Coordinates of C-alpha atoms in Angstrom, one line a residue:
X1 CA -3.1 12.0 76.0
X2 CA -4.8 13.4 72.8
X3 CA -2.3 14.2 70.1
X4 CA -3.2 16.4 67.1
X5 CA -1.7 16.9 63.8
X6 CA -1.3 20.5 64.8
X7 CA 0.9 19.4 67.7
X8 CA 2.9 17.2 65.4
X9 CA 3.5 20.0 62.9
X10 CA 4.5 22.3 65.8
X11 CA 7.1 19.7 67.1
X12 CA 8.4 19.1 63.6
X13 CA 8.6 22.8 62.6
X14 CA 10.5 23.7 65.7
X15 CA 12.6 20.5 65.7
X16 CA 11.4 19.6 69.3
X17 CA 12.3 15.9 68.8
X18 CA 15.5 14.0 69.4
X19 CA 17.3 14.5 66.1
X20 CA 20.0 11.9 66.8
X21 CA 19.4 8.3 66.2
X22 CA 16.3 8.6 64.0
X23 CA 15.3 5.5 62.2
X24 CA 12.5 4.8 59.7
X25 CA 10.0 1.9 60.3
X26 CA 12.2 -0.2 58.1
X27 CA 15.1 0.3 60.5
X28 CA 17.0 2.6 58.1
X29 CA 18.9 5.6 59.7
X30 CA 17.4 9.0 59.0
X31 CA 18.8 12.4 59.2
X32 CA 16.5 15.5 59.0
X33 CA 18.7 18.1 57.2
X34 CA 15.9 20.6 56.8
X35 CA 12.3 20.2 58.1
X36 CA 11.0 22.1 55.1
X37 CA 8.6 25.1 54.8
X38 CA 5.4 24.8 56.6
X39 CA 2.5 24.8 54.1
X40 CA -0.8 26.6 55.1
X41 CA -2.5 25.8 51.8
X42 CA -3.7 22.4 50.4
X43 CA -1.1 19.7 49.8
X44 CA 1.6 18.2 52.0
X45 CA 2.3 19.7 55.4
X46 CA 5.9 20.7 54.8
X47 CA 7.4 21.6 51.4
X48 CA 11.0 21.6 50.1
X49 CA 12.3 19.3 52.9
X50 CA 15.7 17.7 52.9
X51 CA 16.1 14.2 54.3
X52 CA 19.1 11.9 54.3
X53 CA 18.2 8.2 54.1
X54 CA 20.5 5.3 53.4
X55 CA 23.3 7.8 52.8
X56 CA 21.1 9.3 50.0
X57 CA 19.9 12.9 50.0
X58 CA 16.2 13.3 49.3
X59 CA 14.5 16.6 48.5
X60 CA 10.7 16.8 48.5
X61 CA 7.8 17.1 50.8
X62 CA 6.8 15.8 54.3
X63 CA 3.2 14.7 55.1
X64 CA 2.0 14.1 58.7
X65 CA -0.8 12.0 60.2
X66 CA -1.7 10.6 63.6
X67 CA -1.9 7.1 62.1
X68 CA -0.2 6.0 58.9
X69 CA -3.5 4.6 57.7
X70 CA -4.8 8.2 57.5
X71 CA -2.9 8.4 54.3
X72 CA -5.3 6.1 52.6
X73 CA -8.3 7.5 54.5
X74 CA -7.5 10.9 53.0
X75 CA -7.1 9.3 49.6
X76 CA -3.5 10.6 49.1
X77 CA -2.6 7.4 47.3
X78 CA -5.0 8.6 44.5
X79 CA -3.5 12.2 44.4
X80 CA -0.4 12.8 42.2
X81 CA 0.3 16.0 44.3
X82 CA 1.6 13.6 47.0
X83 CA 4.0 11.7 44.7
X84 CA 6.8 14.0 45.7
X85 CA 6.4 13.1 49.5
X86 CA 9.8 11.8 50.7
X87 CA 8.8 11.1 54.3
X88 CA 5.6 10.2 56.1
X89 CA 5.7 11.3 59.7
X90 CA 3.2 9.6 62.0
X91 CA 2.4 9.2 65.6
X92 CA 1.4 5.7 65.3
X93 CA 2.4 3.3 62.5
X94 CA -0.4 0.9 61.7
X95 CA 0.0 0.3 57.9
X96 CA 2.5 0.5 55.1
X97 CA 1.4 3.2 52.7
X98 CA 2.1 3.9 49.0
X99 CA 2.2 6.8 46.6
X100 CA 0.0 7.2 43.6
X101 CA 2.7 5.5 41.4
X102 CA 2.8 2.4 43.7
X103 CA 6.1 3.1 45.5
X104 CA 6.3 2.9 49.3
X105 CA 7.3 5.9 51.4
X106 CA 9.7 5.9 54.3
X107 CA 7.9 6.4 57.6
X108 CA 9.1 8.0 60.8
X109 CA 7.2 7.4 64.1
X110 CA 7.6 10.8 65.7
X111 CA 6.1 9.7 69.1
X112 CA 9.4 7.6 69.8
X113 CA 11.5 10.8 69.7
X114 CA 9.4 13.4 71.6
X115 CA 10.2 14.1 75.4
X116 CA 7.3 13.3 77.7
X117 CA 7.5 16.6 79.6
X118 CA 6.6 18.5 76.4
X119 CA 3.5 16.3 75.9
X120 CA 2.5 16.6 79.6
X121 CA 2.8 20.5 79.4
X122 CA 0.7 20.6 76.3
X123 CA -1.9 18.4 77.9
X124 CA -2.1 20.7 80.9
X125 CA -2.7 23.6 78.6
X126 CA -5.4 21.9 76.6
X127 CA -7.2 20.4 79.6
X128 CA -7.1 23.4 82.0
X129 CA -10.3 25.1 83.0
X130 CA -8.5 28.4 83.3
X131 CA -9.4 31.1 80.7
X132 CA -5.6 31.6 80.2
X133 CA -4.1 28.1 79.5
X134 CA -0.6 29.0 80.6
X135 CA -1.5 31.5 83.4
X136 CA 0.9 30.1 86.1
X137 CA 3.8 30.4 83.8
X138 CA 3.0 33.8 82.4
X139 CA 5.1 35.7 84.9
X140 CA 8.3 33.9 83.9
X141 CA 8.3 35.2 80.3
X142 CA 11.0 37.6 79.4
X143 CA 9.8 41.3 79.3
X144 CA 11.2 41.8 75.8
X145 CA 9.5 38.8 74.4
X146 CA 6.2 39.9 76.0
X147 CA 6.5 43.4 74.5
X148 CA 7.4 42.1 71.0
X149 CA 4.5 39.6 71.0
X150 CA 2.0 42.3 72.1
X151 CA 3.2 44.7 69.4
X152 CA 2.8 42.0 66.8
X153 CA -0.7 41.1 68.1
X154 CA -1.8 44.8 68.1
X155 CA -0.8 45.0 64.4
X156 CA -2.7 41.7 63.8
X157 CA -5.8 43.2 65.5
X158 CA -5.5 46.3 63.3
X159 CA -5.2 44.1 60.1
X160 CA -8.4 42.3 61.1
X161 CA -10.2 45.6 61.4
X162 CA -8.8 46.7 58.1
X163 CA -10.5 43.7 56.6
X164 CA -13.8 44.6 58.2
X165 CA -13.5 48.2 56.9
X166 CA -12.6 46.9 53.4
X167 CA -15.9 45.0 53.2
X168 CA -17.8 48.3 53.9
X169 CA -15.5 50.2 51.5
X170 CA -16.3 47.7 48.7
X171 CA -20.0 47.9 49.6
X172 CA -20.1 51.6 49.0
X173 CA -17.9 51.6 45.9
X174 CA -14.8 52.9 47.6
X175 CA -16.6 56.0 49.0
X176 CA -14.3 56.7 51.8
X177 CA -16.6 59.4 53.4
X178 CA -19.6 57.1 53.6
X179 CA -17.4 54.2 54.8
X180 CA -16.0 56.4 57.5
X181 CA -19.4 57.2 58.8
X182 CA -20.7 53.7 58.7
X183 CA -17.6 52.7 60.7
X184 CA -18.0 55.5 63.3
X185 CA -21.7 54.4 63.7
X186 CA -20.4 50.8 64.3
X187 CA -17.8 51.9 66.9
X188 CA -20.4 54.0 68.7
X189 CA -22.5 50.9 69.2
X190 CA -19.9 49.2 71.3
X191 CA -20.0 45.4 71.2
X192 CA -23.6 45.2 72.3
X193 CA -25.2 47.3 69.5
X194 CA -22.4 47.3 66.9
X195 CA -24.2 45.5 64.2
X196 CA -27.5 47.6 64.7
X197 CA -25.4 50.8 64.6
X198 CA -23.6 49.7 61.5
X199 CA -27.0 49.0 59.8
X200 CA -28.0 52.6 60.9
X201 CA -24.9 54.0 59.2
X202 CA -25.5 52.0 56.1
X203 CA -29.2 53.3 55.9
X204 CA -28.2 57.0 56.5
X205 CA -28.9 58.9 53.2
X206 CA -25.4 60.4 52.6
X207 CA -26.4 63.1 50.1
X208 CA -29.4 64.3 52.3
X209 CA -27.2 64.3 55.4
X210 CA -24.6 66.5 53.6
X211 CA -27.4 68.9 52.6
X212 CA -28.7 69.4 56.2
X213 CA -25.3 69.2 58.0
X214 CA -25.6 72.5 59.7
X215 CA -29.1 71.8 60.9
X216 CA -28.9 69.7 64.0
X217 CA -32.7 69.2 64.3
X218 CA -33.1 67.7 60.8
X219 CA -30.0 65.6 61.3
X220 CA -31.3 64.3 64.6
X221 CA -34.8 63.6 63.0
X222 CA -33.1 61.5 60.2
X223 CA -30.8 59.6 62.7
X224 CA -33.6 58.8 65.1
X225 CA -36.2 58.1 62.3
X226 CA -34.1 55.7 60.6
X227 CA -33.2 54.0 63.9
X228 CA -36.9 53.6 64.7
X229 CA -36.2 54.8 68.3
X230 CA -38.5 57.7 68.7
X231 CA -41.6 55.5 68.4
X232 CA -40.7 53.9 71.6
X233 CA -41.6 55.1 75.2
X234 CA -43.8 57.9 76.2
X235 CA -44.5 60.7 73.7
X236 CA -43.3 64.2 74.2
X237 CA -43.4 67.4 72.2
X238 CA -39.8 66.8 71.2
X239 CA -40.6 63.3 69.9
X240 CA -43.6 64.6 68.0
X241 CA -41.5 67.2 66.3
X242 CA -38.8 64.6 65.3
X243 CA -41.4 62.2 64.1
X244 CA -43.1 64.8 62.0
X245 CA -39.9 66.0 60.4
X246 CA -38.8 62.4 59.7
X247 CA -42.1 61.5 58.1
X248 CA -41.7 64.5 55.8
X249 CA -38.1 63.5 54.8
X250 CA -39.2 59.9 54.5
X251 CA -42.0 60.8 52.1
X252 CA -40.0 63.1 49.7
X253 CA -36.8 61.1 49.8
X254 CA -38.0 57.5 50.1
X255 CA -35.8 56.8 53.2
X256 CA -35.8 53.3 54.8
X257 CA -35.6 52.5 58.5
X258 CA -33.4 49.8 60.0
X259 CA -34.6 46.3 60.8
X260 CA -32.1 45.6 63.6
X261 CA -33.0 45.3 67.3
X262 CA -31.6 47.7 70.0
X263 CA -30.3 46.1 73.1
X264 CA -30.1 47.6 76.6
X265 CA -29.8 44.6 79.0
X266 CA -27.1 45.2 81.6
X267 CA -26.1 48.4 79.9
X268 CA -25.3 51.7 81.7
X269 CA -27.9 54.3 80.9
X270 CA -25.2 56.5 79.5
X271 CA -24.6 54.0 76.8
X272 CA -28.3 53.8 75.8
X273 CA -28.7 53.9 71.9
X274 CA -30.7 57.2 72.1
X275 CA -27.8 59.0 73.8
X276 CA -25.2 57.5 71.4
X277 CA -27.3 58.6 68.4
X278 CA -27.5 62.1 69.8
X279 CA -23.7 62.1 70.1
X280 CA -23.4 60.8 66.5
X281 CA -25.7 63.7 65.3
X282 CA -23.5 66.2 67.2
X283 CA -20.3 64.7 65.8
X284 CA -21.7 64.9 62.3
X285 CA -23.3 68.3 62.5
X286 CA -21.2 70.3 64.9
X287 CA -17.8 68.6 64.7
X288 CA -18.2 67.9 60.9
X289 CA -16.1 64.8 61.2
X290 CA -14.8 63.6 57.8
X291 CA -11.9 62.0 56.0
X292 CA -9.9 65.2 55.7
X293 CA -10.1 66.0 59.4
X294 CA -8.9 62.4 60.4
X295 CA -6.1 62.4 57.9
X296 CA -5.0 65.8 59.2
X297 CA -4.5 64.6 62.8
X298 CA -0.9 65.1 63.8
X299 CA -1.0 64.3 67.6
X300 CA -3.0 62.6 70.3
X301 CA -4.7 65.8 71.6
X302 CA -5.8 66.7 68.0
X303 CA -7.3 63.2 67.7
X304 CA -9.1 63.5 71.1
X305 CA -10.4 66.9 70.2
X306 CA -12.3 65.5 67.2
X307 CA -14.8 63.8 69.6
X308 CA -15.2 66.5 72.1
X309 CA -18.8 67.7 71.9
X310 CA -20.7 70.3 73.8
X311 CA -24.1 69.3 75.0
X312 CA -26.9 71.5 73.3
X313 CA -28.8 71.3 76.6
X314 CA -32.0 69.9 75.0
X315 CA -34.0 66.7 75.5
X316 CA -31.2 64.3 76.4
X317 CA -29.9 66.6 79.1
X318 CA -32.8 65.4 81.2
X319 CA -33.5 61.9 79.7
X320 CA -31.5 58.7 79.2
X321 CA -33.8 57.5 76.5
X322 CA -37.2 58.7 75.1
X323 CA -39.5 58.8 78.2
X324 CA -36.8 57.7 80.7
X325 CA -35.9 60.7 82.8
X326 CA -32.6 61.3 84.6
X327 CA -32.7 62.2 88.3
X328 CA -30.4 65.2 87.6
X329 CA -29.5 67.2 84.5
X330 CA -26.8 65.4 82.5
X331 CA -24.5 66.1 79.7
X332 CA -24.3 64.2 76.4
X333 CA -20.6 64.8 76.1
X334 CA -18.4 61.8 75.6
X335 CA -16.2 60.8 78.6
X336 CA -12.5 60.6 78.5
X337 CA -12.3 56.8 78.3
X338 CA -14.9 56.7 75.6
X339 CA -13.1 59.3 73.5
X340 CA -9.8 57.3 73.8
X341 CA -11.8 54.1 72.8
X342 CA -13.1 56.0 69.7
X343 CA -9.6 57.3 68.9
X344 CA -8.4 53.7 68.9
X345 CA -11.3 52.2 66.9
X346 CA -12.1 55.1 64.6
X347 CA -9.1 57.3 64.0
X348 CA -6.2 54.8 64.3
X349 CA -8.1 52.0 62.4
X350 CA -9.0 54.5 59.6
X351 CA -5.5 55.9 59.3
X352 CA -4.1 52.4 59.2
X353 CA -6.7 51.2 56.7
X354 CA -6.3 54.3 54.4
X355 CA -2.4 53.9 54.6
X356 CA -2.7 50.2 53.7
X357 CA -5.1 50.9 50.8
X358 CA -3.1 53.6 49.2
X359 CA 0.3 52.3 50.3
X360 CA 1.0 55.5 52.2
X361 CA 3.5 54.6 55.0
X362 CA 3.1 57.9 56.9
X363 CA -0.5 57.2 57.7
X364 CA 0.4 53.7 58.9
X365 CA 3.2 55.1 61.1
X366 CA 0.9 57.8 62.5
X367 CA -1.7 55.2 63.5
X368 CA 0.9 53.2 65.4
X369 CA 2.4 56.2 67.0
X370 CA -1.0 57.3 68.3
X371 CA -1.6 53.8 69.6
X372 CA 1.7 54.0 71.5
X373 CA 0.9 57.4 72.9
X374 CA -2.5 56.4 74.3
X375 CA -2.6 55.0 77.8
X376 CA -3.4 51.3 78.2
X377 CA -7.2 50.5 78.4
X378 CA -8.9 49.7 81.6
X379 CA -10.9 46.4 81.3
X380 CA -11.4 43.0 82.7
X381 CA -8.9 41.3 80.4
X382 CA -6.1 43.8 81.0
X383 CA -6.6 43.4 84.8
X384 CA -6.6 39.7 84.5
X385 CA -3.2 39.6 82.8
X386 CA -1.9 42.2 85.3
X387 CA -2.3 39.5 88.0
X388 CA 0.5 37.5 86.3
X389 CA 2.9 40.6 86.1
X390 CA 1.8 41.6 82.6
X391 CA 1.3 45.3 83.3
X392 CA 0.8 47.1 80.0
X393 CA 1.7 50.7 79.6
X394 CA 0.1 51.8 76.3
X395 CA -3.0 51.1 74.1
X396 CA -0.7 49.3 71.8
X397 CA 0.0 46.7 74.4
X398 CA -3.6 46.6 75.8
X399 CA -4.8 46.0 72.2
X400 CA -2.3 43.2 71.9
X401 CA -3.6 41.7 75.2
X402 CA -7.2 41.8 73.9
X403 CA -6.1 40.0 70.7
X404 CA -4.1 37.5 72.7
X405 CA -7.1 36.6 75.0
X406 CA -9.8 36.4 72.4
X407 CA -8.0 34.7 69.4
X408 CA -5.4 32.6 71.3
X409 CA -6.2 31.9 75.0
X410 CA -10.0 31.6 74.5
X411 CA -9.5 29.2 71.5
X412 CA -6.5 27.4 73.1
X413 CA -4.3 28.2 70.1
X414 CA -1.2 27.8 72.2
X415 CA 0.8 26.3 69.4
X416 CA 0.3 29.5 67.4
X417 CA 1.1 31.8 70.3
X418 CA 4.6 33.0 70.9
X419 CA 4.2 32.7 74.6
X420 CA 2.7 29.2 74.4
X421 CA 5.6 28.1 72.1
X422 CA 8.2 29.5 74.5
X423 CA 6.7 27.6 77.4
X424 CA 6.4 24.3 75.4
X425 CA 10.0 24.6 74.2
X426 CA 11.5 24.7 77.6
X427 CA 13.4 21.7 78.9

């Protein structure tokens, strides 16, 4: 089977090897008192290890390789950083290796002390064609361990979104109001149009929007003009008025339109960009969404209320997009599931980011409380895990499931997953 250094590090870190009767390649008895601290930066794999060899205690670092000759291949013999390596742990010993100062290093062949069932289980996970590598053992995991891991993953997911928002915040010189609206635009684009919606948010002239906030028509003209959407499809009187207003604003303010491409393939008409932009205009003009309103949210219903909009009954009450009529009169109001998705991705992420940035724990706690209050999301991934007795109850857990699937299962990072580790550790 294919063994990787990651697997060796996993085995060493969790001491999943037979600790009794260890011997170096020179036949000297070894005792691993302390495996050391796993090093995620450059340098030896484990730092501050404690090894007993020939009845002498050695304190230093441990380096790992598939073959001992990899030491020379990686030029460690030329690097003084590795002079404090006290043990070279390898899967296959094919060469005697030396430090920079010419002294030889005790070598342990780890493959001689690892149980076969662990290797077979790991091989099954890595070679499976299933989208969940450990799917048939998922149901056997303790409920408490599932819950703890999903909570941890949900926070990990939030932290990743904080990093995304931080990039936008830096781009706009810590202008939280502008950052919020760029983020709202991105979230309204869903996965398909997220990048194009973010570009729209970035191009929106903030000072001009503030000036016209109470004038929905001017706001729509700016949103649609910058998006370049009203030039598509059949013309109508409404389109002409929007285009005329935008051309005027563009001329006097020097406004730029976006370059991104709008996508509609396999998209429900209710998610078409035009309808989402109408909803954005309503949220900005009628609901006056801003930082103060989000920070003031004190419960789930207050959060949901921020995204409840009333249809003005104009053009998009009868059209999915410019020139594409609906069979019956429709509303541009946001649905319940869409609102909950926006609460997760806008309000909760913003509160968490704001709390992190200013070290205000109350906002971080509020974000996590809202995530626990929200019902679990309904999607393909959540349903897939439910088949293996992973029935999630809250959005905190469903967000954890999404993180688990995308960043662990899909990438087969079983060694970094608490569930994968639990399965591999079993006798």
